[in-house]
Coordinates of C-alpha atoms (C1' of nucleotides) in Angstrom, one line a residue:
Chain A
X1 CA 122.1 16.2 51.1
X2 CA 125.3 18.5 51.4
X3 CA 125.8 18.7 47.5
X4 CA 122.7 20.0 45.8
X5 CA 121.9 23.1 47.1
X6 CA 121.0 26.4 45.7
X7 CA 124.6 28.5 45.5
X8 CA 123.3 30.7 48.1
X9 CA 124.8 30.8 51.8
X10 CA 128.2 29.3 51.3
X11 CA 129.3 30.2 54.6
X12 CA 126.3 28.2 55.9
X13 CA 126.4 25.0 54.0
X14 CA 130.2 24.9 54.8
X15 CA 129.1 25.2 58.7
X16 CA 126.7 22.5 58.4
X17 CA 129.3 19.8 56.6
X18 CA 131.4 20.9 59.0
X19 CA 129.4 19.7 61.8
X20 CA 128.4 16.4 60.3
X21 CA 132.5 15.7 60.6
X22 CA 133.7 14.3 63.9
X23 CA 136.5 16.1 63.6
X24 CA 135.9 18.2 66.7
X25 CA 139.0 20.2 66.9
X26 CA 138.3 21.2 63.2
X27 CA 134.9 22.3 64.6
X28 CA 136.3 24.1 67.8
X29 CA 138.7 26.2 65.2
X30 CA 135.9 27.1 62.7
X31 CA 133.1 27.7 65.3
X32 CA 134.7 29.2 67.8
X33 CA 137.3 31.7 65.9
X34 CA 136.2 31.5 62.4
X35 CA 138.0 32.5 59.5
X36 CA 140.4 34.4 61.6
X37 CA 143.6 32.8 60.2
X38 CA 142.1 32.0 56.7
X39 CA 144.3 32.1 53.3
X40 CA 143.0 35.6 51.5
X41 CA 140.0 35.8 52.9
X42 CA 138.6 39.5 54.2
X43 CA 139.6 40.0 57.8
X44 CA 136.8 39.5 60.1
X45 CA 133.7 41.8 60.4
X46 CA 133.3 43.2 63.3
X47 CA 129.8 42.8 64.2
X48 CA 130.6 38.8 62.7
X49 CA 133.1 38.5 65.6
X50 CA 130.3 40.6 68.0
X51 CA 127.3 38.3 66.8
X52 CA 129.1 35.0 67.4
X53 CA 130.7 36.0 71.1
X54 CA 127.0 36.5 72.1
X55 CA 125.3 33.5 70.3
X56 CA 128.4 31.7 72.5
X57 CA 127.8 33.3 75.7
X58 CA 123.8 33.0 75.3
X59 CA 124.3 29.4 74.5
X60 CA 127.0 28.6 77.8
X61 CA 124.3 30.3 80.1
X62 CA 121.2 28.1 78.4
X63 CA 122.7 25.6 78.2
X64 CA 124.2 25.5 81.3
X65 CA 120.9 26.0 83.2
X66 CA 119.0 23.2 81.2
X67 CA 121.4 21.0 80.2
X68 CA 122.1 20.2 75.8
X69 CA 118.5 18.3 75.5
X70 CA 116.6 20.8 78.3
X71 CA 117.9 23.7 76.4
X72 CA 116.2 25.5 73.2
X73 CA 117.3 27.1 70.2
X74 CA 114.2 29.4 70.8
X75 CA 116.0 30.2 74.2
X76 CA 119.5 30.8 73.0
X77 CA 118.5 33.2 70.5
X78 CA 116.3 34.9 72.6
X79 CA 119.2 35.6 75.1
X80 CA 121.2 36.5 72.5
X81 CA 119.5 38.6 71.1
X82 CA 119.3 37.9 67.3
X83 CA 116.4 35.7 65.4
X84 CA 116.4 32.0 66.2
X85 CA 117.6 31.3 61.7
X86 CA 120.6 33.8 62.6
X87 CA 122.0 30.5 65.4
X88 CA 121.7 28.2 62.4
X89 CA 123.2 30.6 59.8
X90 CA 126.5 31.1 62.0
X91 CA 126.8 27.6 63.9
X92 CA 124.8 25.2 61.7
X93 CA 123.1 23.3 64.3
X94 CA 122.4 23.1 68.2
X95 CA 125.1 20.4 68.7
X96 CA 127.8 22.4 66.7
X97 CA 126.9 25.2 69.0
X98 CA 127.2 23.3 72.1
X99 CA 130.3 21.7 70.9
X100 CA 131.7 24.9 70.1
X101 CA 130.5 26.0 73.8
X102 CA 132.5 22.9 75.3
X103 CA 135.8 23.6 73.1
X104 CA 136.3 26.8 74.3
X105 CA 135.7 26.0 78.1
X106 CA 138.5 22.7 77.3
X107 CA 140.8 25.6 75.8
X108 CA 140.7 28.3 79.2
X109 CA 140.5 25.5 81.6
X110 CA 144.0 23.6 80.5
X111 CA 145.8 26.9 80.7
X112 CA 146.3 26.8 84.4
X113 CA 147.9 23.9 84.5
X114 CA 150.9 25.7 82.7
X115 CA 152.5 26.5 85.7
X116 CA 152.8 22.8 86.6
X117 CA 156.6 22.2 85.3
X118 CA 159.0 20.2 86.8
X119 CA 161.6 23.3 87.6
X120 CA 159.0 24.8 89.5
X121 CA 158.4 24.9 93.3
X122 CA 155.8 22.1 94.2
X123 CA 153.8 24.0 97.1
X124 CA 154.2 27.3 95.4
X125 CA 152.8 25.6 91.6
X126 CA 150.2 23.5 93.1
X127 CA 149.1 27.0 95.3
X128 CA 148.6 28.6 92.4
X129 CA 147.2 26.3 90.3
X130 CA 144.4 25.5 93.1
X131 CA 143.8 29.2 93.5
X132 CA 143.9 30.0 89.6
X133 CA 141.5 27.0 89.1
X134 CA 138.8 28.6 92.2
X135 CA 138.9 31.7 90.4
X136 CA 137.6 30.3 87.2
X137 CA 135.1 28.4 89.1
X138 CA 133.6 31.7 90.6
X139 CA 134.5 33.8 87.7
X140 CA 133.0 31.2 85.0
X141 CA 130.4 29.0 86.3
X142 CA 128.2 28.7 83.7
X143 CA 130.9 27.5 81.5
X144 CA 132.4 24.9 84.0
X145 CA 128.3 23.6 84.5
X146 CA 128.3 23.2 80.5
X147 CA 131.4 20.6 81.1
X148 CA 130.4 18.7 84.0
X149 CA 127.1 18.1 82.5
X150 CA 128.4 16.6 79.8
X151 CA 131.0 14.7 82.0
X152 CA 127.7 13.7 84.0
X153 CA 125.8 12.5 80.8
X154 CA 128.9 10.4 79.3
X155 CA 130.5 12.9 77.5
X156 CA 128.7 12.1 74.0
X157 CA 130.4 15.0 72.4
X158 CA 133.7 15.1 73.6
X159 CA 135.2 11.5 74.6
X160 CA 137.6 11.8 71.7
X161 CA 138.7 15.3 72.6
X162 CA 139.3 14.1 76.6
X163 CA 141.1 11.0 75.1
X164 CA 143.3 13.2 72.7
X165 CA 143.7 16.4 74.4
X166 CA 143.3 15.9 77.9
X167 CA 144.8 12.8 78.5
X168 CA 148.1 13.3 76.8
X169 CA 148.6 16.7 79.1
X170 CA 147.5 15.4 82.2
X171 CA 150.5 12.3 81.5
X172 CA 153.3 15.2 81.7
X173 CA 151.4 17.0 84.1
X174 CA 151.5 13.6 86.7
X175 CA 154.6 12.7 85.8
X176 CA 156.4 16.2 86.9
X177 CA 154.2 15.5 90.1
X178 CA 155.6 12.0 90.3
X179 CA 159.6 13.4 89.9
X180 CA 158.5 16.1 92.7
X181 CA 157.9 13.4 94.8
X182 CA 160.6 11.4 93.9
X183 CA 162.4 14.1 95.0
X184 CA 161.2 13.7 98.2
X185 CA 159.6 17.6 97.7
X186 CA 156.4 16.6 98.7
X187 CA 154.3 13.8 100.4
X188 CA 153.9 10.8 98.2
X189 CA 150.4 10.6 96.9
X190 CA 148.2 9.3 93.6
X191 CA 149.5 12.2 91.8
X192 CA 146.7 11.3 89.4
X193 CA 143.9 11.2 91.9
X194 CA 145.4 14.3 93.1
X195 CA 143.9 16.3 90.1
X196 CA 140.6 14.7 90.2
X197 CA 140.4 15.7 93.7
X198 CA 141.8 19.5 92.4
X199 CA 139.1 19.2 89.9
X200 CA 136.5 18.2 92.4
X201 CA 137.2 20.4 95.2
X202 CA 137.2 23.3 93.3
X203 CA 134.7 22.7 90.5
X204 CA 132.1 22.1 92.9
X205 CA 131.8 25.9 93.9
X206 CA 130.7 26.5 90.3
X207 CA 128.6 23.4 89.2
X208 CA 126.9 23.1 92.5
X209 CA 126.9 26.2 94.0
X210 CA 123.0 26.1 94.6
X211 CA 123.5 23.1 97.2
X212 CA 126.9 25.3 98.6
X213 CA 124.6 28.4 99.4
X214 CA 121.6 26.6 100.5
X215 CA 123.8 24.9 103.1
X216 CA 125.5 28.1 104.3
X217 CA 122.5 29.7 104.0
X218 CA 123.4 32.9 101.8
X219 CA 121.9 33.3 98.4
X220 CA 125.4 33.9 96.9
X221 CA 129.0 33.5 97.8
X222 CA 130.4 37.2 97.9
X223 CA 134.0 38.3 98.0
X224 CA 134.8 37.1 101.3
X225 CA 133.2 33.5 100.9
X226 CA 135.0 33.1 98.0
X227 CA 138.2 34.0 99.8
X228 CA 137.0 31.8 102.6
X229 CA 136.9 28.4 100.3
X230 CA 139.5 29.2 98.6
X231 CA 141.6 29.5 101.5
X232 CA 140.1 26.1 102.9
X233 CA 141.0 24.1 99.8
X234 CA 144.3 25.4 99.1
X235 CA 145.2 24.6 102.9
X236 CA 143.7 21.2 103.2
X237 CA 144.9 19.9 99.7
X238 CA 148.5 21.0 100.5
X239 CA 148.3 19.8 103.8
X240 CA 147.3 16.7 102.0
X241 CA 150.2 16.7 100.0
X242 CA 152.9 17.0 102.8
X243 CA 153.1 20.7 101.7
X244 CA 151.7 22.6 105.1
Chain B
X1 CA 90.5 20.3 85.4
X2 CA 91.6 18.0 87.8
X3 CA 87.8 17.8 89.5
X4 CA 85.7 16.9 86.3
X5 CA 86.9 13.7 85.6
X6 CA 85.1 10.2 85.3
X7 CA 85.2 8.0 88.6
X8 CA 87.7 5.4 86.8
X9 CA 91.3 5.2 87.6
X10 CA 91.1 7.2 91.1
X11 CA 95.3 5.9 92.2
X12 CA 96.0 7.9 88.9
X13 CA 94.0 10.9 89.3
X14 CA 95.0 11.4 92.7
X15 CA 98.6 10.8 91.8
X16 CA 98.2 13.5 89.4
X17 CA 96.9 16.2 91.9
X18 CA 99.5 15.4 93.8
X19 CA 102.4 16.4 91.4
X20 CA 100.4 19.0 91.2
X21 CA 101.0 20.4 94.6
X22 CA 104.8 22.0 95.2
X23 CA 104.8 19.8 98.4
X24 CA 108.1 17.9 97.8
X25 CA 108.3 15.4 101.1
X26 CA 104.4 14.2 100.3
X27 CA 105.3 13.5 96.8
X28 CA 108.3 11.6 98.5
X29 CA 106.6 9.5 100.8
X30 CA 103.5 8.9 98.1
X31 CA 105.4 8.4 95.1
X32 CA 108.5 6.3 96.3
X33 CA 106.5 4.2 98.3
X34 CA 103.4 4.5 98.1
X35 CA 100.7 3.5 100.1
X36 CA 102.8 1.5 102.2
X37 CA 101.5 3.1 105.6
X38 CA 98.1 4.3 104.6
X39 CA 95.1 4.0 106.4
X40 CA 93.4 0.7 106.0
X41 CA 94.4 0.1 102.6
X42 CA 95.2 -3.2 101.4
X43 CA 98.6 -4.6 102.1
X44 CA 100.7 -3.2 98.7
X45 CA 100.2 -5.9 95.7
X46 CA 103.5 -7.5 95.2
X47 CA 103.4 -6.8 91.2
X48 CA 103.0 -2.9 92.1
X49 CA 105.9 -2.6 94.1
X50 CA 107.6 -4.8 91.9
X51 CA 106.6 -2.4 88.8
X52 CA 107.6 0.9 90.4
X53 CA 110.9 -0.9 91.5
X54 CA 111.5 -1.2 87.8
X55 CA 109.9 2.4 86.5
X56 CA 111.9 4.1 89.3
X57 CA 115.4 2.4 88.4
X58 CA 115.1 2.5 84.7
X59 CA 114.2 6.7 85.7
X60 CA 117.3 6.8 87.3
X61 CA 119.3 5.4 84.5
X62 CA 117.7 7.3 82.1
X63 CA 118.0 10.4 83.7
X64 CA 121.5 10.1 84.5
X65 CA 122.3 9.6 81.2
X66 CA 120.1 12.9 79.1
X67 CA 119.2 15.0 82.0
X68 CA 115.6 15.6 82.7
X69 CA 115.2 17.4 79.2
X70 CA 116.9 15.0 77.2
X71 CA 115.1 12.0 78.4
X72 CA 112.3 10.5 77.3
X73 CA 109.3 9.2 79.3
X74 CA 109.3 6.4 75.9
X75 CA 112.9 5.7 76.9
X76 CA 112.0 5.2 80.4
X77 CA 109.0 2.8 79.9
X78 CA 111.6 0.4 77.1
X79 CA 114.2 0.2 79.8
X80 CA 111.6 -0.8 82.1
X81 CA 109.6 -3.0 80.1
X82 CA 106.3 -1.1 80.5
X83 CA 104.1 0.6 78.0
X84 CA 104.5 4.0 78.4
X85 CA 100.9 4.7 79.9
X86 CA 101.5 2.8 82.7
X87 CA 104.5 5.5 83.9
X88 CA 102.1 8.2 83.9
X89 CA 99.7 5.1 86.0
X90 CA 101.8 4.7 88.2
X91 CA 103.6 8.0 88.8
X92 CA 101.5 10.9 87.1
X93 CA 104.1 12.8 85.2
X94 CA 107.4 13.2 84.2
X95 CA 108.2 15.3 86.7
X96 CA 106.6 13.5 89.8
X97 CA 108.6 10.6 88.1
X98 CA 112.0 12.5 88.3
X99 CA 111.1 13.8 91.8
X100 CA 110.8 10.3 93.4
X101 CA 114.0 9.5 91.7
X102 CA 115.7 12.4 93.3
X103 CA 114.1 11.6 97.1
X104 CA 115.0 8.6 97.3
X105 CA 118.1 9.3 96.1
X106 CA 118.2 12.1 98.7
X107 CA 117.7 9.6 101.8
X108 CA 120.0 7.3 100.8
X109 CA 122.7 10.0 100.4
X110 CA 122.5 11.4 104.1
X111 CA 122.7 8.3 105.6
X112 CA 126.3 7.9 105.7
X113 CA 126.7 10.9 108.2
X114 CA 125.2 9.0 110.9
X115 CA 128.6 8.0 111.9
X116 CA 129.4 11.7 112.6
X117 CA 128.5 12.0 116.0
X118 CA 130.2 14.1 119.1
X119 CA 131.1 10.9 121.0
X120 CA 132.8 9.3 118.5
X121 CA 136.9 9.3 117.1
X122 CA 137.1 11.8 114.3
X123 CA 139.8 9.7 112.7
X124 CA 137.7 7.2 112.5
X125 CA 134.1 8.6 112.1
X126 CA 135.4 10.7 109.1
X127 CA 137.2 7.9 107.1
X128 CA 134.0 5.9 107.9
X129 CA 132.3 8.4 106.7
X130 CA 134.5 9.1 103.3
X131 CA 134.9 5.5 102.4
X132 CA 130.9 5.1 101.9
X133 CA 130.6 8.2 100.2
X134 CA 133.1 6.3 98.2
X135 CA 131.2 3.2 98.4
X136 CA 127.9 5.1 97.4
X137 CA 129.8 6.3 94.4
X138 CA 130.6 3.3 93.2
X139 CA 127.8 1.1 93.6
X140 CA 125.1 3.7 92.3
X141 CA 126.5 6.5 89.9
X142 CA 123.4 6.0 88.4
X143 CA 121.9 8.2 91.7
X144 CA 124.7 10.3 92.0
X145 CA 124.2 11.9 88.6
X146 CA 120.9 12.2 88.8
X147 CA 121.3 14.5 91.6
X148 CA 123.9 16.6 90.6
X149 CA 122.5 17.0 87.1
X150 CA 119.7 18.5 89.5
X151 CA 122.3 20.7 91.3
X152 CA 123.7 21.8 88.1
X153 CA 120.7 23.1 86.7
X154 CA 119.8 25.3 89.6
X155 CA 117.9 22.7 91.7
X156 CA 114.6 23.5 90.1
X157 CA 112.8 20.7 91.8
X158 CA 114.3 20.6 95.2
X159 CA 115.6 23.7 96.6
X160 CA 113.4 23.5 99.0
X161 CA 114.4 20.3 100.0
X162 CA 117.9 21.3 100.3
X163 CA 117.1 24.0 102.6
X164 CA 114.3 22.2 105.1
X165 CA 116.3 18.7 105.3
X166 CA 120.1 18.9 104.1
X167 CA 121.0 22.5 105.7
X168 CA 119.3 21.5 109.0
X169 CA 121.4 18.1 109.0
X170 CA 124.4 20.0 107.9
X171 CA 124.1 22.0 110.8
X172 CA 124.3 19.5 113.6
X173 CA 127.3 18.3 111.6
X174 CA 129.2 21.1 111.4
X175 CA 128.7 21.5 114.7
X176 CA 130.1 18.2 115.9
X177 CA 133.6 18.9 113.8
X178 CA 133.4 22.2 115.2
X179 CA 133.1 20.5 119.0
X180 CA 136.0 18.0 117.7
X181 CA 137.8 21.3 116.4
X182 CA 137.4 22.9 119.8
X183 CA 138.4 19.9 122.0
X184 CA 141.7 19.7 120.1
X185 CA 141.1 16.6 118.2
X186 CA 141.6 17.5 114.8
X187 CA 143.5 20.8 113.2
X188 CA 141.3 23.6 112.3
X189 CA 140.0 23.8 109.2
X190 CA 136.4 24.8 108.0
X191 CA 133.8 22.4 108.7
X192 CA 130.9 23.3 106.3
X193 CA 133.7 23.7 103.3
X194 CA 135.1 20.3 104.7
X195 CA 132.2 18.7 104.0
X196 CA 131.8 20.5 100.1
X197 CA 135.0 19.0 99.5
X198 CA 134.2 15.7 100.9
X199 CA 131.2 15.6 99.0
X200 CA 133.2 16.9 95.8
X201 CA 135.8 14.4 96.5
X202 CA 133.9 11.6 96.5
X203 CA 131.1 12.1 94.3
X204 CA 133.7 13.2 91.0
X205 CA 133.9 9.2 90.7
X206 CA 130.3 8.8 89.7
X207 CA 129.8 12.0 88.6
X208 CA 132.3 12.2 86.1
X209 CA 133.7 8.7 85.8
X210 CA 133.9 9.2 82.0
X211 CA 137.0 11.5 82.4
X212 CA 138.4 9.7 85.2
X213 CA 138.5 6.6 82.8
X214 CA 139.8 8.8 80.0
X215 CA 142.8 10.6 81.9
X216 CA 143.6 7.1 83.7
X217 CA 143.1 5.3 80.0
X218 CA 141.0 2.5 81.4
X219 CA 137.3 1.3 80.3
X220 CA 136.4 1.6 83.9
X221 CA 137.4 1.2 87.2
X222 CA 137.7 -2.4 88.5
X223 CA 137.9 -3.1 92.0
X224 CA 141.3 -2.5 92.6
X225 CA 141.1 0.8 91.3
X226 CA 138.2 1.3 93.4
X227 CA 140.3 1.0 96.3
X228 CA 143.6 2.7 95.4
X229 CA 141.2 6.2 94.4
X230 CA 139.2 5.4 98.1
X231 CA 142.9 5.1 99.8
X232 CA 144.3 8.5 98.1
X233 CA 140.8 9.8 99.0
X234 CA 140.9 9.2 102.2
X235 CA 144.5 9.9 103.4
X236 CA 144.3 12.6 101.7
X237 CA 141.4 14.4 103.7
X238 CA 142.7 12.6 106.7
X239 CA 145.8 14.5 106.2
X240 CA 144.1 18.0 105.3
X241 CA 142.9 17.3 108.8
X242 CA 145.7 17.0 110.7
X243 CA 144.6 13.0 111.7
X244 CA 146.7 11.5 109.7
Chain C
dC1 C1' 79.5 -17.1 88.1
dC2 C1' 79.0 -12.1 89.3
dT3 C1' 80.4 -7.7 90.8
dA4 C1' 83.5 -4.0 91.8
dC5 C1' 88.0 -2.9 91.5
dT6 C1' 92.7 -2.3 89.7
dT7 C1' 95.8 -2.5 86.0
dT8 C1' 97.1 -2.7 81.2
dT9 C1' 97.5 -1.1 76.6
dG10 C1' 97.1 0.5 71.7
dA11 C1' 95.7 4.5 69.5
dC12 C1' 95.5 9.1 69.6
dC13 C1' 96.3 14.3 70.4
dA14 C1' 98.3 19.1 71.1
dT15 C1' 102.4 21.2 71.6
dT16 C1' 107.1 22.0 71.2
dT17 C1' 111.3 22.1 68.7
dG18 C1' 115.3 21.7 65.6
dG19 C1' 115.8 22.9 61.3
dT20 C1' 114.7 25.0 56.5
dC21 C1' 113.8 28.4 52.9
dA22 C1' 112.9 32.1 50.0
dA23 C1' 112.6 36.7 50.1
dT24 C1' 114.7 40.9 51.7
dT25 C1' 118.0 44.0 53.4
dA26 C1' 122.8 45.5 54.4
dT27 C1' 127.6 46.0 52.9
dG28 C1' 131.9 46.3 50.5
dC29 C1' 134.1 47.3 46.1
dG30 C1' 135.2 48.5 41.4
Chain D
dC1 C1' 126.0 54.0 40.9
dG2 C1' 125.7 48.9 40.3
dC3 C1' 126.8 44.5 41.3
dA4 C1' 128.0 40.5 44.0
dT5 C1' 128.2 38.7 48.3
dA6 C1' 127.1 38.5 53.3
dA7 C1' 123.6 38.8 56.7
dT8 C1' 118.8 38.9 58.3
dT9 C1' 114.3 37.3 59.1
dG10 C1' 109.3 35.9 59.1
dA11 C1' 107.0 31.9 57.9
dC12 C1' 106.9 27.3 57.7
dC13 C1' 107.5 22.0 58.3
dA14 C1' 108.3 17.2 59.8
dA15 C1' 109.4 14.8 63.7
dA16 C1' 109.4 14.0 68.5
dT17 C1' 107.3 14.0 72.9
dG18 C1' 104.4 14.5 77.2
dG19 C1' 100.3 13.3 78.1
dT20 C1' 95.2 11.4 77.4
dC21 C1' 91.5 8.1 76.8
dA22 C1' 88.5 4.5 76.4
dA23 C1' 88.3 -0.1 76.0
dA24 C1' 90.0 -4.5 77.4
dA25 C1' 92.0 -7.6 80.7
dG26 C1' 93.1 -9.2 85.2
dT27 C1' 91.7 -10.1 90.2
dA28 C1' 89.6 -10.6 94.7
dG29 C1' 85.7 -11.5 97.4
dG30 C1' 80.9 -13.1 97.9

DNA sequence: CCTACTTTTGACCATTTGGTCAATTATGCG
DNA sequence: CGCATAATTGACCAAATGGTCAAAAGTAGG
């Protein structure tokens, strides 16, 4: 099915093979930054680069307001942009395009948790990761909705990746928290548990902000409610943690 | 369209016009159980209930697991053992089917704050109230991710829901930790975000079990797991609130 | 048994949708 | 320019899916 095929399209066919691997970090390199560290190849194009950054940021938004069955290719495109063959031609398929979605939102929401080190200051590092982590959440929420609905739907795509990639971080990550509190530098809690609460408690401003407002009563959260929560859960978890 | 129509099959006709109508809370009390205090019908055939027992619970299941788009009303009827004509019988459409889903799953979910009243301990009406969120959570995660795959998506079918029953609720809630706040009983924090982050808290163990198993490196969570994340949960909030 | 009804079910559409393809148009380069 | 390669796009298809229907099969009461 992948063999005999007229010469034409290279770039396309290699896409599609590509996706039928489930190799997904292979994917999230080629799909998401293609070609940009290739042997001799020409350095990107710029409207390449252009075209694939909107396809991706059509697709977060689409799919993150219908979910990866809800959503259409017809739909993507259309946000985009570009003619529904041109999605195909630089992604291969819907679920290379979602995954690619997913792999960059893995890739920006790890990096906060860089400034979880065991030299660090515990109320100071977890004060900052909280408030880094609420920022995302108001500055990217269609990208955290993309995640937590596949979280919600069993995580078809990804289970591998949150096995290989997540898992092994999150180990060091709890186990700086454990010497912190070893140290008697903090409150002893599940420092595991802690994170799913981070992740909870500040997630939940992005993936269900519709339930958030209709509550408070305001269409959106503006500058000050976002300050507001933010404030709230960076007290109440540190107060949590012994940290007040 | 929906008046010419031959005199057969009136229960399915009228169910139709009623999904039909935006009218959320009659949909409710019609679809999820119907007829039960109608007029002078006749007492509810035992094989009826029985039957949209097992359409509404195979619904949930389904729909937790695709979404509403990526579920199929074929998938529904083989988990319930039902040929697929008899959903639409019984319930009209795909979307009256999902809505019933999402009401009941709405009264079961406000239950809980009952406990939250201004006579009672806030120590001990709040960890009541956070260990059956937690309860809830574990015992149907089916539910839970029904309705936040609903939240995620913008709420589509039951915004207005959320702002004629929860914020109403929410408000007599707030008010009471408010009171609490005021009489000195607990340490100030802010009572509507209190309850986001309860919600959050809690909920992250249906909702997104799959990374919770992943990060932890367990299938699932047995029993005692159960009750060491409902422990960290709970002291932890307790804390945030100054009762520990 | 008869009558009126509810319920069940296999077969059947119309529409949507992911994906394909061949033809066409840019684009870079010698 | 002329050639090869990359990119674009309208038209199209096979499969899946929500929903429909009419006929058959219970079922309760007289």
């Amino acid at each position: 099915m992948a063999a005999a095929r007229p010469a034409a399209q290279p770039r396309r066919v290699a896409a599609r093979s590509r996706a039928t691997r489930a190799d997904a970090v292979a994917t999230l390199r080629e799909a998401a930054e293609p070609r940009s560290a290739e042997a001799g190849a020409a350095p990107p194009r710029r409207k390449r680069l252009a075209h694939e950054a909107a396809i991706l940021q059509a697709a977060e938004r689409v799919f993150a307001g219908a979910g990866f069955g809800g959503a259409t290719m017809a739909e993507i495109a259309k946000a985009a942009g570009l003619p529904k063959p041109n999605l195909h031609y630089y992604f291969g398929s819907k679920k290379a395009l979602y995954r690619a979605v997913l792999e960059r939102t893995l890739r920006e929401w790890l990096e906060p948790a860089d400034c979880i080190v065991a030299t660090a200051e515990p109320r100071e590092a977890l004060e900052r990761y909280i408030r880094e982590k609420m920022r995302l959440s108001f500055a990217r929420p269609y990208a955290s909705r993309v995640w937590a609905n596949e979280l919600l739907h069993g995580a078809p795509e990804l289970r591998t990746t949150l096995v290989r990639t997540l898992r092994p971080l999150m180990r060091r990550k709890v186990a700086v928290i454990d010497q912190w509190m070893a140290e008697g530098r903090m409150a002893p809690v599940d420092s595991s548990h802690l994170f799913f609460t981070i992740w909870a408690a500040t997630q939940t401003y992005a993936d269900f902000e519709v339930q958030i407002c209709a509550v408070l009563g305001c269409a959106s959260l503006d500058r000050a409610a976002q300050a507001r929560a933010t404030q709230h859960v960076v007290s109440l978890i540190l107060r949590g943690c012994g940290l007040a």
